[in-house]
mmCIF file of C-alpha atoms in Angstrom:
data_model
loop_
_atom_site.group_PDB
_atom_site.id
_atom_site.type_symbol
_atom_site.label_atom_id
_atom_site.label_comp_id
_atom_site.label_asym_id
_atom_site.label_seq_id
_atom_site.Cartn_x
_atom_site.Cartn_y
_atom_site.Cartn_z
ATOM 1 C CA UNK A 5 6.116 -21.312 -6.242
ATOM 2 C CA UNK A 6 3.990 -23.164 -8.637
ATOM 3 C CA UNK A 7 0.970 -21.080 -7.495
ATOM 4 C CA UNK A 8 2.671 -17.762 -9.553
ATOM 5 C CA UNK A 9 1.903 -20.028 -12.664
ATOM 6 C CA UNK A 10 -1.645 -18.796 -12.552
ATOM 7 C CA UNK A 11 -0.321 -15.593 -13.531
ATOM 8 C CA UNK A 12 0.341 -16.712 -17.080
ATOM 9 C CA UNK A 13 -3.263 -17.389 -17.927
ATOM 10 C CA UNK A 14 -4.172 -13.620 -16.726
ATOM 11 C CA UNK A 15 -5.986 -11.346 -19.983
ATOM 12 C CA UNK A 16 -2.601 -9.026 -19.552
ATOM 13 C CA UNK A 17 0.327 -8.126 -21.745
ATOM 14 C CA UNK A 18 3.071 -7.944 -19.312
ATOM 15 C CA UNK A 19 3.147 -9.153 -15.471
ATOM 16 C CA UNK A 20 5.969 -9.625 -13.116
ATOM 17 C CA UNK A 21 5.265 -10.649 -9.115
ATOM 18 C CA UNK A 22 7.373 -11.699 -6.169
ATOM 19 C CA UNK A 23 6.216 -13.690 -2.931
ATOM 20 C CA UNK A 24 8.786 -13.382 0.100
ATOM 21 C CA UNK A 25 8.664 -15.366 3.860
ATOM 22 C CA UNK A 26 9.481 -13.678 6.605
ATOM 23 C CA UNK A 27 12.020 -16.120 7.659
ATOM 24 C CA UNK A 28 13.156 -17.187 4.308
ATOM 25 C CA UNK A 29 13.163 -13.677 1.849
ATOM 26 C CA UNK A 30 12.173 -14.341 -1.716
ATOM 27 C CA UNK A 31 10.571 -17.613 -2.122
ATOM 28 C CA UNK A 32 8.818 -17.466 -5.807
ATOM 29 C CA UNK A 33 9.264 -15.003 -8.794
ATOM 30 C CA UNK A 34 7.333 -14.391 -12.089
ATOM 31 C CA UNK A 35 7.791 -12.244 -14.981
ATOM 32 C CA UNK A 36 10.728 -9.817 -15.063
ATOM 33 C CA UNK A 37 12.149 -8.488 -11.829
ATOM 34 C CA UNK A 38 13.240 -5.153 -13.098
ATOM 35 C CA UNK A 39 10.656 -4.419 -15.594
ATOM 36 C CA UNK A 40 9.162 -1.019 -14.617
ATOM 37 C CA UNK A 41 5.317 -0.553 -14.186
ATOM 38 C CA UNK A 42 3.201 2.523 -13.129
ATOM 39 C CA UNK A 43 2.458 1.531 -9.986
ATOM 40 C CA UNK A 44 -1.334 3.988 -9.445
ATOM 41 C CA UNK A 45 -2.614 3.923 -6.248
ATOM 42 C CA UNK A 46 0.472 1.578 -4.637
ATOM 43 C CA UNK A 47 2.183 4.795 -4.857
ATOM 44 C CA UNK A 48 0.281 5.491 -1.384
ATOM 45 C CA UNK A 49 2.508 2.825 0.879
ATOM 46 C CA UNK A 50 5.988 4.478 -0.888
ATOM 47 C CA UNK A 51 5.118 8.195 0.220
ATOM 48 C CA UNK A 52 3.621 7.298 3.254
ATOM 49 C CA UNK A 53 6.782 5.600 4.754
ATOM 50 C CA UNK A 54 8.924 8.816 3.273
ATOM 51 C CA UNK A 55 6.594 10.466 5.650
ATOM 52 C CA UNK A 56 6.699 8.103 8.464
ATOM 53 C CA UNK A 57 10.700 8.604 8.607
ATOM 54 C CA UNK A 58 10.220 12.033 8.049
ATOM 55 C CA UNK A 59 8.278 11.919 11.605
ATOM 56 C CA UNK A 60 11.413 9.662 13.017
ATOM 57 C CA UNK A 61 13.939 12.593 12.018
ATOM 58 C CA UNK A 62 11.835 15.646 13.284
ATOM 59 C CA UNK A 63 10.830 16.896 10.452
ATOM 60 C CA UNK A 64 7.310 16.796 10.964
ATOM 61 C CA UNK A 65 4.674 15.120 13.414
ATOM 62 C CA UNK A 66 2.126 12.988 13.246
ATOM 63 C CA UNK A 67 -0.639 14.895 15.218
ATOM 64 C CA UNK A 68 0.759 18.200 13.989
ATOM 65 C CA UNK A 69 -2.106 20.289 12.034
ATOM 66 C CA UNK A 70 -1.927 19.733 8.512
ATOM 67 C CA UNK A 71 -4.694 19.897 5.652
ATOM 68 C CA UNK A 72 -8.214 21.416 6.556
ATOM 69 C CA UNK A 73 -9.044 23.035 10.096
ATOM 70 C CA UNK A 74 -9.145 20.132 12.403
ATOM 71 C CA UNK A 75 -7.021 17.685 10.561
ATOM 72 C CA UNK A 76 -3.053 16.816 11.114
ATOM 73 C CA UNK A 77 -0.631 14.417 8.977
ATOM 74 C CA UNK A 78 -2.141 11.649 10.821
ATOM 75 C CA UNK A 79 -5.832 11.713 9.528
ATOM 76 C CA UNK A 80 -4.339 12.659 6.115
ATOM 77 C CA UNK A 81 -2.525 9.311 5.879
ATOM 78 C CA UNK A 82 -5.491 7.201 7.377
ATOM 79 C CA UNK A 83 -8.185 9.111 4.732
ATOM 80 C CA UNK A 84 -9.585 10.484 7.841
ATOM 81 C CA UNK A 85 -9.059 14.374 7.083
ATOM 82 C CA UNK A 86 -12.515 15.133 5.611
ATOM 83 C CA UNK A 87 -11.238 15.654 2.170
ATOM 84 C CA UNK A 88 -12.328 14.635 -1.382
ATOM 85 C CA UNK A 89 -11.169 12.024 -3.004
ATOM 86 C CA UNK A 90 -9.606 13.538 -5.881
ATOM 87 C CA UNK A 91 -9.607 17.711 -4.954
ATOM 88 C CA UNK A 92 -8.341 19.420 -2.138
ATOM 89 C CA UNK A 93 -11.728 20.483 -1.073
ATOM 90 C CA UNK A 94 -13.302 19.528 1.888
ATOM 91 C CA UNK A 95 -16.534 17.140 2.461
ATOM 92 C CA UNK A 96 -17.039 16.488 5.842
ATOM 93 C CA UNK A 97 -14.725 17.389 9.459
ATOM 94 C CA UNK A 98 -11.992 14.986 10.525
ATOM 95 C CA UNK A 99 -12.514 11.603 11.796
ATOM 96 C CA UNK A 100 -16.202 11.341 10.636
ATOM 97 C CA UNK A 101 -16.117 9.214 7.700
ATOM 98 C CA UNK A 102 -13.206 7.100 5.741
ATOM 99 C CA UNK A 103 -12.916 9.293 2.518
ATOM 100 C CA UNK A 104 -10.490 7.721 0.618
ATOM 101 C CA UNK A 105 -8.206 10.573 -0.522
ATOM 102 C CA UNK A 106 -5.981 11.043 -3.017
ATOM 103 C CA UNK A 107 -5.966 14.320 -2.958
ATOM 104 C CA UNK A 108 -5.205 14.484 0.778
ATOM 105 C CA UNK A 109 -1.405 12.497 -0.255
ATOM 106 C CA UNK A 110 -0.769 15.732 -2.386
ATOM 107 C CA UNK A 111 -1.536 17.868 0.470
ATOM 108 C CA UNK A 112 0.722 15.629 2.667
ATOM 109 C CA UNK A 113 3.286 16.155 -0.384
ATOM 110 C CA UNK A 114 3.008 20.090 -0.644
ATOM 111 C CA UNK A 115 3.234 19.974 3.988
ATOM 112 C CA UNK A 116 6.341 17.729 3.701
ATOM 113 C CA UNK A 117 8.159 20.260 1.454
ATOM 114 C CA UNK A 118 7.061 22.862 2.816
ATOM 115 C CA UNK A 119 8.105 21.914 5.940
ATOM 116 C CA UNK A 120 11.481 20.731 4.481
ATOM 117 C CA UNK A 121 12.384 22.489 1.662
ATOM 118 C CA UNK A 122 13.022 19.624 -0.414
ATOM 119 C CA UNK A 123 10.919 18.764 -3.202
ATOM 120 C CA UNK A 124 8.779 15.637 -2.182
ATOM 121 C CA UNK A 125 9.753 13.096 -4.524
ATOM 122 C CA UNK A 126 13.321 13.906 -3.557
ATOM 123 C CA UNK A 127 12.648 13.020 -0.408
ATOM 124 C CA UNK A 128 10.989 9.876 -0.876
ATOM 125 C CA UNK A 129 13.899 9.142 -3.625
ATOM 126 C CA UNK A 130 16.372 9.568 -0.438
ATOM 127 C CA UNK A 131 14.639 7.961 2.535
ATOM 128 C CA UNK A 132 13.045 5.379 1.083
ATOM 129 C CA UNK A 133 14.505 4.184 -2.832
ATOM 130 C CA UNK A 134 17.989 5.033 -1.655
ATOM 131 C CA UNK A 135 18.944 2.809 1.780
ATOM 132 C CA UNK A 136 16.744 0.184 0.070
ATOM 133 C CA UNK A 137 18.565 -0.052 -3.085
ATOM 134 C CA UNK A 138 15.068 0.754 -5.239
ATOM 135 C CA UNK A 139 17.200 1.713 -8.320
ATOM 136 C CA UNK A 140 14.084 1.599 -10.711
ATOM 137 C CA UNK A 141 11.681 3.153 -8.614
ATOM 138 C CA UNK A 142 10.479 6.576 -8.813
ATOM 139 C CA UNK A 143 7.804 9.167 -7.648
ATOM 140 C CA UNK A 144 7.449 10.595 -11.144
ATOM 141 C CA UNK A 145 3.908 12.353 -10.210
ATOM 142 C CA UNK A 146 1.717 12.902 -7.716
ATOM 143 C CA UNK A 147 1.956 11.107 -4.663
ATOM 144 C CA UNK A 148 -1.605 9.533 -4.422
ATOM 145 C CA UNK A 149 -0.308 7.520 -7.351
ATOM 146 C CA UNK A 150 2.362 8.719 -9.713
ATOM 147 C CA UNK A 151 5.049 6.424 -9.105
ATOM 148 C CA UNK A 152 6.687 3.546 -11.057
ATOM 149 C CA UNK A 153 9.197 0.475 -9.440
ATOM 150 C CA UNK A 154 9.728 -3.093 -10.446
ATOM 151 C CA UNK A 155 8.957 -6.126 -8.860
ATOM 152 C CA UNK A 156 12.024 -6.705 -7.902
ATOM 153 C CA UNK A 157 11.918 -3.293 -6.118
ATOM 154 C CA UNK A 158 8.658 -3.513 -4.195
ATOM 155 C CA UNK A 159 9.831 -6.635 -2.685
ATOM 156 C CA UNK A 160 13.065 -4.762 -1.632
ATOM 157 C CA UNK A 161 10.183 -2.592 0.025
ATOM 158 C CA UNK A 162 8.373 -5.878 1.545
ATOM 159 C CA UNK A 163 10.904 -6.974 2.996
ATOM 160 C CA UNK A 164 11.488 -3.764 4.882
ATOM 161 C CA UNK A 165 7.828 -4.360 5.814
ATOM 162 C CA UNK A 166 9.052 -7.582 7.571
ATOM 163 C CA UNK A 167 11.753 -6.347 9.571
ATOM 164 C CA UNK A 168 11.841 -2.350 9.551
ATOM 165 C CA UNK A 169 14.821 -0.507 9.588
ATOM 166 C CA UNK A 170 14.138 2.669 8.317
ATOM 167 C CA UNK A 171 11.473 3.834 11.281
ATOM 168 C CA UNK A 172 10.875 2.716 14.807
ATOM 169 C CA UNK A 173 9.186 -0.691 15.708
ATOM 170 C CA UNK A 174 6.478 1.806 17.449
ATOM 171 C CA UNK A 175 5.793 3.954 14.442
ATOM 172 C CA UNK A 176 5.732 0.438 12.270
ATOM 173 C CA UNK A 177 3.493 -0.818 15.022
ATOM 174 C CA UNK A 178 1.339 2.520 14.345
ATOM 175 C CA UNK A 179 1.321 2.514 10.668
ATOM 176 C CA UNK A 180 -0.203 -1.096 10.568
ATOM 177 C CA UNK A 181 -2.759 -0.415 13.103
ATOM 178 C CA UNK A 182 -6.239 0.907 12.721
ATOM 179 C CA UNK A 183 -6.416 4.344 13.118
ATOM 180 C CA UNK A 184 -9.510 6.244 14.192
ATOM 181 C CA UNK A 185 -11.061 2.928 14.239
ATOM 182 C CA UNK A 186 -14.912 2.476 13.082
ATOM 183 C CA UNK A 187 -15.147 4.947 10.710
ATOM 184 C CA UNK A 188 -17.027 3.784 7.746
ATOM 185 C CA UNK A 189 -16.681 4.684 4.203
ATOM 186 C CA UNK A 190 -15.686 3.138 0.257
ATOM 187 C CA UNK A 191 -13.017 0.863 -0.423
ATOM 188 C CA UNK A 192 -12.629 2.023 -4.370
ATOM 189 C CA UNK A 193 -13.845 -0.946 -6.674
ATOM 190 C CA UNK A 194 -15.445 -2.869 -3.575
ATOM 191 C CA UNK A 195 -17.784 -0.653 -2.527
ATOM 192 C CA UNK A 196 -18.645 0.249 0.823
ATOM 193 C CA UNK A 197 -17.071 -1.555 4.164
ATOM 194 C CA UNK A 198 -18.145 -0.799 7.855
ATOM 195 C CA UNK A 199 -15.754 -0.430 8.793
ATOM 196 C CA UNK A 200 -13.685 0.434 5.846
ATOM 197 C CA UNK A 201 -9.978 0.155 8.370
ATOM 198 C CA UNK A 202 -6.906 2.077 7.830
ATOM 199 C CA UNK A 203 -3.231 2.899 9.177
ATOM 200 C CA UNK A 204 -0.808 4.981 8.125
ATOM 201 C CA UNK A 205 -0.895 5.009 4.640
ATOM 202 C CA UNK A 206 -1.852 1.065 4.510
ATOM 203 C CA UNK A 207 -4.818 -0.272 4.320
ATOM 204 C CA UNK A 208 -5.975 -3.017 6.773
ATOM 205 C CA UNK A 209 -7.712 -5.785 5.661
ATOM 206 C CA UNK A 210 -9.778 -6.264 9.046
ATOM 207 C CA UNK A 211 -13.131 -7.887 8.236
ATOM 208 C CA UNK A 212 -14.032 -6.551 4.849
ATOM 209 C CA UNK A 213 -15.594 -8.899 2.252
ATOM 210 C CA UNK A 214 -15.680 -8.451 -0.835
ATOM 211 C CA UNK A 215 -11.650 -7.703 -0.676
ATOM 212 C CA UNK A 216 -8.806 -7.575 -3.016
ATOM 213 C CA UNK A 217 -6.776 -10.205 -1.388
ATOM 214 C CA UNK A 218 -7.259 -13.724 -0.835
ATOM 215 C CA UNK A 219 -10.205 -14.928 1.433
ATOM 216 C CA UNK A 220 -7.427 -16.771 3.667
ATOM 217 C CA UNK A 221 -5.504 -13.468 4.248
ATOM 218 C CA UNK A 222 -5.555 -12.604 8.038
ATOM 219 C CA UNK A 223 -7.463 -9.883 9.505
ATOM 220 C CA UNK A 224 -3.746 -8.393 10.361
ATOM 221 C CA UNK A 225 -3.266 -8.429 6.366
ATOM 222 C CA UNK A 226 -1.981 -4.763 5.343
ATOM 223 C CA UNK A 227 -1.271 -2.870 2.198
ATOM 224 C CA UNK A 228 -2.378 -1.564 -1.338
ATOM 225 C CA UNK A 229 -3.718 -2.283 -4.862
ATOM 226 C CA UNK A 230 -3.433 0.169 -7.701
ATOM 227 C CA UNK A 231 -6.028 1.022 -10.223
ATOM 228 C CA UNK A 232 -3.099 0.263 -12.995
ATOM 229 C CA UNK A 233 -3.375 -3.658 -12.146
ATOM 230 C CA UNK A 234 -1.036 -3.910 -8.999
ATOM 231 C CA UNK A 235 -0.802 -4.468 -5.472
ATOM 232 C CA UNK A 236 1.211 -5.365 -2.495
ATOM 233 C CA UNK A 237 0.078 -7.174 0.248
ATOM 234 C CA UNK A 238 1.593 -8.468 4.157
ATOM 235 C CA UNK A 239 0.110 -10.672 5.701
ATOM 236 C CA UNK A 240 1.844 -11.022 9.449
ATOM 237 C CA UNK A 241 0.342 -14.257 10.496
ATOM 238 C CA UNK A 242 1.157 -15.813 7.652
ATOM 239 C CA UNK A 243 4.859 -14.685 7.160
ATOM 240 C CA UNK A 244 4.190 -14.092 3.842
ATOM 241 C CA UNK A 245 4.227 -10.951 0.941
ATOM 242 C CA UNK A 246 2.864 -10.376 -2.606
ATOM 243 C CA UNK A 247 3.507 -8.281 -4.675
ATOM 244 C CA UNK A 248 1.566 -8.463 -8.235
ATOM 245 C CA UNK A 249 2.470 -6.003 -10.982
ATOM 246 C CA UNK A 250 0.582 -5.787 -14.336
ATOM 247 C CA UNK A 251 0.330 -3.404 -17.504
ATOM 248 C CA UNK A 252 -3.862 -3.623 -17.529
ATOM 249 C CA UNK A 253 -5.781 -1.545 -15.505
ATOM 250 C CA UNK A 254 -7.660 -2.526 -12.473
ATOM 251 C CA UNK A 255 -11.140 -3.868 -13.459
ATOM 252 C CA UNK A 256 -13.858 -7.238 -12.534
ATOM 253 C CA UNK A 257 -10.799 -9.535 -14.515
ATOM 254 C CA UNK A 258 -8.945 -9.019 -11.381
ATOM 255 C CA UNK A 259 -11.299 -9.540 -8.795
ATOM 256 C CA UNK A 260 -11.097 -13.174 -9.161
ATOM 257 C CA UNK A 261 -8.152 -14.189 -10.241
ATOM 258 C CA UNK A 262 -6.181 -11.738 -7.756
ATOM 259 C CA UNK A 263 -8.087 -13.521 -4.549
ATOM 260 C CA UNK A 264 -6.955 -17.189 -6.245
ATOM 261 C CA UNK A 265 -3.872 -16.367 -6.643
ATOM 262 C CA UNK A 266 -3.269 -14.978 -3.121
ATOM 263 C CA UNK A 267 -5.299 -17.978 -1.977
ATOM 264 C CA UNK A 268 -2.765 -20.221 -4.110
ATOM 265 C CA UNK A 269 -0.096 -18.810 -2.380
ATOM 266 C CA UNK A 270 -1.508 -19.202 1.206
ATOM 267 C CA UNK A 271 -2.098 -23.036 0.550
ATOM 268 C CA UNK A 272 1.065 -24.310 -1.304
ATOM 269 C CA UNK A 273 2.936 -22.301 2.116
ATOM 270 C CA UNK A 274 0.817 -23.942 4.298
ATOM 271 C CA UNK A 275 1.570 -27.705 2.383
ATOM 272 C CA UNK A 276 5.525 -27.164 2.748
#
């Protein structure tokens, strides 16, 4: 896709991004497909699914209590459990404001082994890197955002997101639809949204301007940037994922060029 060429006049070192159809798989490539970058906050969508198929095999529930009085694995994947953003400590009850929570995916972490007796990023290692053949990916800290992959990986993971094998089409269905909808609250580097929407570990794109993907993305549009330079983006309508990896950290260079090159991709699919 000539539209990934924009990439190569980005201020970074190091990028590498893949754009897949639903219909078609991969469809453009940039940089090196199995160069590994910390992937921050994109870490989020990884654990998440771990815990989504841990809720397909019984291992835990979605609406089971889990986190501070009041909350269950549910709120703590849609940022809806009260918590602080970056300590387990609680600023407000469940399902009153969108507090995006980091801290609340290390809770989920410490529940799911608990509740398994397998060490959390052993479990994400073997439901989710495993049957999709993620050989460079790992959660090598916490899991708000400690893991690493490659481009070539995350779009392993895309395409997953396309056409889900690992959990039900109802608990896809789930995890990229609002949950607890109209809650307001901050949408880190963009300030705040009302709503500020949210599924099961991804983030829906809804309404919400300003927004880290492209101003043609659909409303359906679901996923996750990083604060190390990254993201990953669906957009259903479209047919169409992104995924952008880079080795400089979030910041206003990427607020621009990260909507025209989503943009970019949107228009030269729509040309074809």
């Amino acid at each position: 896709m000539q539209s990934l060429d924009q990439i190569a006049r980005w201020p970074v070192d190091n990028a590498a991004a893949v754009v897949l159809s639903h219909d078609e798989g991969v469809i453009g490539e940039y940089g090196d497909q199995q160069r590994v970058f910390p992937l921050a906050s994109v870490t989020k969508l990884l654990c998440a699914y771990a815990v989504l198929v841990a809720t397909e095999e019984g291992a835990v529930e979605l609406d089971q209590p889990a986190g501070p009085e009041g909350s269950t694995v549910r709120h703590l994947l849609a940022h809806a459990s009260g918590l602080a953003f970056d300590a387990n400590r609680v600023q407000t009850a469940p399902e009153r404001k969108r507090i995006y929570s980091s801290a609340g995916y290390e809770v989920l972490a410490d529940f799911l082994t608990a509740e398994t007796s397998i060490d959390f990023a052993d479990y994400v290692a073997e439901s989710v890197f495993a049957p999709l053949s993620m050989s460079a990916s790992a959660l090598v800290g916490p899991a708000g955002h400690g893991a690493q992959a490659s481009a070539g990986d995350l779009g392993r993971f895309a395409a997953e997101l396309f056409r889900p094998a690992l959990i039900s089409p109802q608990t896809f269905a789930d995890a990229t639809s609002v949950q607890f909808p109209g809650l307001d609250g901050i949408l880190p580097g963009y300030g705040s949204q009302r709503p500020n929407d949210w599924g099961l570990g991804f983030e829906i794109r809804s309404g919400k301007s300003p927004h880290w993907t492209g101003t043609g993305n659909s409303p359906r549009t679901f996923g996750h940037f990083g604060q190390s330079g990254t993201f990953l983006w669906v957009d259903p309508a479209a047919g169409l994922a992104c995924v952008a990896l880079t080795d400089r950290d979030f910041g206003d260079w990427a607020k621009p060029l990260w909507t025209e090159l989503s943009d970019g991709i949107l228009s030269e699919r729509r040309r074809r």
